[in-house]
Short mmCIF file of C-alpha atoms and ligand atoms in Angstrom, two decimals:
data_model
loop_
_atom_site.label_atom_id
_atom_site.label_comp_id
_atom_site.label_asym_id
_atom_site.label_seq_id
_atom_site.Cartn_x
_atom_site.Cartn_y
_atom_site.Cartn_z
CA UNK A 1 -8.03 2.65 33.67
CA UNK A 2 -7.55 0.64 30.37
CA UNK A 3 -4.61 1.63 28.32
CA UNK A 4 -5.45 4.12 24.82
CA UNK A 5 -2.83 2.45 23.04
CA UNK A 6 -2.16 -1.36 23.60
CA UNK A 7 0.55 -3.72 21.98
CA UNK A 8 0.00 -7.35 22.84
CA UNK A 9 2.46 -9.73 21.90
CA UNK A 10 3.11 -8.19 18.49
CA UNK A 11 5.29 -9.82 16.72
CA UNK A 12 6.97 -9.81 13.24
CA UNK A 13 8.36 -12.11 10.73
CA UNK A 14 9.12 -10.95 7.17
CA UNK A 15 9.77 -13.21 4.12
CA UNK A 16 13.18 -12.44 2.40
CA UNK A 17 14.66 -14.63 -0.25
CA UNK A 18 16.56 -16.00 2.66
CA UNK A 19 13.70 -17.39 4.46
CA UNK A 20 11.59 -15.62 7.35
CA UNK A 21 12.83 -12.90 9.34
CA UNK A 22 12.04 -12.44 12.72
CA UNK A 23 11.93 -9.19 13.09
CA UNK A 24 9.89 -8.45 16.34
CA UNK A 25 8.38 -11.17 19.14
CA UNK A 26 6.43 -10.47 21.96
CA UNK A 27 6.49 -6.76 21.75
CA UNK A 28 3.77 -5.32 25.02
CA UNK A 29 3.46 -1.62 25.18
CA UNK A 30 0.86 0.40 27.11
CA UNK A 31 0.31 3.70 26.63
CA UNK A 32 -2.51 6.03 28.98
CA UNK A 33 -3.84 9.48 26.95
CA UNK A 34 -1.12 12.33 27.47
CA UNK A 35 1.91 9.82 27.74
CA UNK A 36 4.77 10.66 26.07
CA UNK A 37 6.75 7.64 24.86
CA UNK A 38 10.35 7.46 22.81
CA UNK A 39 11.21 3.82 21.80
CA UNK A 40 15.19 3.82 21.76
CA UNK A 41 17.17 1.07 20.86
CA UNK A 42 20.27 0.70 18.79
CA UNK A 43 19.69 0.24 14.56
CA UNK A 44 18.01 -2.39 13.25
CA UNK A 45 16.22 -3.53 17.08
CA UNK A 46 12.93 -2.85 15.43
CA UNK A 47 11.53 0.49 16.01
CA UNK A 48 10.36 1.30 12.68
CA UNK A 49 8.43 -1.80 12.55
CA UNK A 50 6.91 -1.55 15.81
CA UNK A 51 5.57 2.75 14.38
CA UNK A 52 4.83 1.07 11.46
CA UNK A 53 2.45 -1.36 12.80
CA UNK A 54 1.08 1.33 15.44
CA UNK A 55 0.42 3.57 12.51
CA UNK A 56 -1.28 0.48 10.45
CA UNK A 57 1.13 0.63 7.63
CA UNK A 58 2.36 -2.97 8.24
CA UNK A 59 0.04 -5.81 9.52
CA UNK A 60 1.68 -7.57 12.69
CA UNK A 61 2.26 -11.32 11.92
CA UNK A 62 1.75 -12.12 15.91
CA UNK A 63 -0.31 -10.38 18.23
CA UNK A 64 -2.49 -7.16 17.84
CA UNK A 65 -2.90 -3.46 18.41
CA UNK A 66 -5.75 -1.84 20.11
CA UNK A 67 -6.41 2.02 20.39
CA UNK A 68 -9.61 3.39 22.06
CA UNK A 69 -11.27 -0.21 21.76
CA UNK A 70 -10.40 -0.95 18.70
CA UNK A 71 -8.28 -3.32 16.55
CA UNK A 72 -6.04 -1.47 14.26
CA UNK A 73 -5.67 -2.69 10.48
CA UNK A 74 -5.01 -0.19 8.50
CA UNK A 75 -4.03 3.61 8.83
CA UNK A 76 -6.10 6.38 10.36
CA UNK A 77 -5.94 9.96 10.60
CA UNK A 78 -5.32 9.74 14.35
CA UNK A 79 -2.24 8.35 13.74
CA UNK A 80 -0.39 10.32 12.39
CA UNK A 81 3.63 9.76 11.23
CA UNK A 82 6.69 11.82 10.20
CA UNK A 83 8.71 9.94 8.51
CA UNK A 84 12.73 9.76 8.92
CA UNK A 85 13.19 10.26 4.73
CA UNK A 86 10.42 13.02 4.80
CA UNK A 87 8.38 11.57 1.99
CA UNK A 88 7.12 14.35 0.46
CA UNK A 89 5.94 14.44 -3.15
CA UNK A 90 8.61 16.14 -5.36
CA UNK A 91 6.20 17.74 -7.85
CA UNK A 92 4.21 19.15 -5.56
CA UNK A 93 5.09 22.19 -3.06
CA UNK A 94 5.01 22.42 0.95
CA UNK A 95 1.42 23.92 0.91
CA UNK A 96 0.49 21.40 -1.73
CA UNK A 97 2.46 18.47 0.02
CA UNK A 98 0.18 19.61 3.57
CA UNK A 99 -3.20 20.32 1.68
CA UNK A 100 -3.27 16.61 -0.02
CA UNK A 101 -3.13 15.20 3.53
CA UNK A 102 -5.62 17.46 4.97
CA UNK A 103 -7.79 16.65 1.94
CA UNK A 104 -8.12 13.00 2.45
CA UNK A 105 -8.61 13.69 6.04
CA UNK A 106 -11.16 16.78 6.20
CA UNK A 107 -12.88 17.02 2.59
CA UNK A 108 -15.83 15.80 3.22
CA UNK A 109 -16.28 18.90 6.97
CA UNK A 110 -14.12 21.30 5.94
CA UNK A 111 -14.49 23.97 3.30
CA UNK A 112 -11.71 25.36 0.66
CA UNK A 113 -11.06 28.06 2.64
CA UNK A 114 -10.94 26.01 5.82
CA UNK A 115 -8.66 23.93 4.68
CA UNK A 116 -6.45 26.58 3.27
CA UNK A 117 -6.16 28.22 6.66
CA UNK A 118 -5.57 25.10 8.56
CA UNK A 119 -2.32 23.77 6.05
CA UNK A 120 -1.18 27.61 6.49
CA UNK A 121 -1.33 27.64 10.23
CA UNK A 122 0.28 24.32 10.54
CA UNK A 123 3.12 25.38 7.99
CA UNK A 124 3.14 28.95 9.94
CA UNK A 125 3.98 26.44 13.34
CA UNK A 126 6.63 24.59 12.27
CA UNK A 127 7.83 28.60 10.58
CA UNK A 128 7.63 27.50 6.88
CA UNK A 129 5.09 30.56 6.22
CA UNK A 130 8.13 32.00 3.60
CA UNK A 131 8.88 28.70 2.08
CA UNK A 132 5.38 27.35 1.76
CA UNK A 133 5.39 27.63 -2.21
CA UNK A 134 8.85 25.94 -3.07
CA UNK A 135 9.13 22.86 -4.06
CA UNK A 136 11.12 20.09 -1.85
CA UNK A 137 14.29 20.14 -4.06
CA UNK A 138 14.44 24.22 -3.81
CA UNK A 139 14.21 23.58 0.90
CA UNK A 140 16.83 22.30 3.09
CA UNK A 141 16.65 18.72 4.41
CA UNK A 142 15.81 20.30 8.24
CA UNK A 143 12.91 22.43 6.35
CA UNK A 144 11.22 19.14 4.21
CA UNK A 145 11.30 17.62 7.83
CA UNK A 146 8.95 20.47 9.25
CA UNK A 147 6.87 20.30 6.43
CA UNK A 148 6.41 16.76 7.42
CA UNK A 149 5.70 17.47 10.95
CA UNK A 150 3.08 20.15 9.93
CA UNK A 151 1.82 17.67 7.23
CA UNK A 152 1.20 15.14 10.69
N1 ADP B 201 10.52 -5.26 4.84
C1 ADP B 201 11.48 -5.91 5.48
N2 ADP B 201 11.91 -7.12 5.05
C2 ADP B 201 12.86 -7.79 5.72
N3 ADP B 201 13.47 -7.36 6.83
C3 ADP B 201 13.09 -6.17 7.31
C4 ADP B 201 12.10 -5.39 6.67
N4 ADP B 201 11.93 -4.23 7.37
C5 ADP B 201 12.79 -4.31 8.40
N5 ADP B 201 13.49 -5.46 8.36
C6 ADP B 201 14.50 -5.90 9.35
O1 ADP B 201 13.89 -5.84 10.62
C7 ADP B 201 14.82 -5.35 11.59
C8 ADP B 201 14.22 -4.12 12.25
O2 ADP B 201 14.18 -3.04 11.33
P1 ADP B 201 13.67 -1.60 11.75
O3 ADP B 201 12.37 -1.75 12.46
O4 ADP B 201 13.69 -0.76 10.52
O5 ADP B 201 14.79 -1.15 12.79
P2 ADP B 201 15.05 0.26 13.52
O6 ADP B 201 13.98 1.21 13.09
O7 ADP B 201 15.01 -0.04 14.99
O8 ADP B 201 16.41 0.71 13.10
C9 ADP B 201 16.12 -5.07 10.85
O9 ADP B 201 16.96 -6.18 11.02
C10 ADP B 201 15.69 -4.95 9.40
O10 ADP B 201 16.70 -5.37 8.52
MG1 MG B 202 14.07 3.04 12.12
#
């Protein structure tokens, strides 16, 4: 059977004012459908950039990505990321911070209330149902991370 996720010699070199960077080289990954993969390696080693690339946020300098057959370039709502500084928007609230992502992904098939429901049942699985209205400087650091994994 043909991998779902495939890394094939990925590798990465970033320009600093210092010259190029290598940052990755010759990175190969397979992952099947149901795997369950953690990439662990001490700080720096290049994990970020490897998710990064997987999640098409950063374009590979070497090498290539294919999932289900196809080459990936840019980001997709099947790829989904939490990221380690949260990243939520500050003027906006948990609900609000979930909704816009389930917006870009689901205007055009789901309706309002649709959409609604399925940013409160996400927020109601990660048990932010009695925060979901405060903003992310009124939550906890541990409670801006759920809203992030709810928001994937
Ligand atoms: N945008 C960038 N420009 C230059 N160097 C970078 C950049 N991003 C990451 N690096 C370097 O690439 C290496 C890997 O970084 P990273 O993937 O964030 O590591 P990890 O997530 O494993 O801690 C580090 O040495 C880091 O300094
Ligand atoms: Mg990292």
């Amino acid at each position: 059977m043909k991998a779902l996720l495939e890394l094939s010699n990925v590798g990465m070199k970033f320009d600093t004012p210092k010259g190029q960077f290598e940052a990755l080289k010759d990175v190969n990954l397979k992952i099947d459908s149901g795997e369950f993969v953690s990439l662990i390696g001490h700080s720096g080693c290049g994990k970020s950039t490897v998710l990064n690339i997987v999640a098409g946020l950063l374009q590979a300098t070497d090498g290539g990505v294919i999932l289900d057959k196809h080459e990936v370039t840019e980001p997709g709502p099947e790829r989904a990321v939490v990221f380690q500084n949260h990243s939520l928007l500050p003027w906006l609230t948990a609900f609000e911070n979930v909704e816009l992502a389930v917006k870009q992904v689901f205007k055009k098939t789901k309706s309002k209330a649709e959409i609604r429901d399925w940013v409160e049942h996400n927020l109601e699985l990660v048990h932010m149902a009695h925060a979901m209205h405060k903003k992310p400087d009124e939550i906890s650091g541990g409670m801006k991370q759920r809203v992030g994994i709810a928001r994937a």
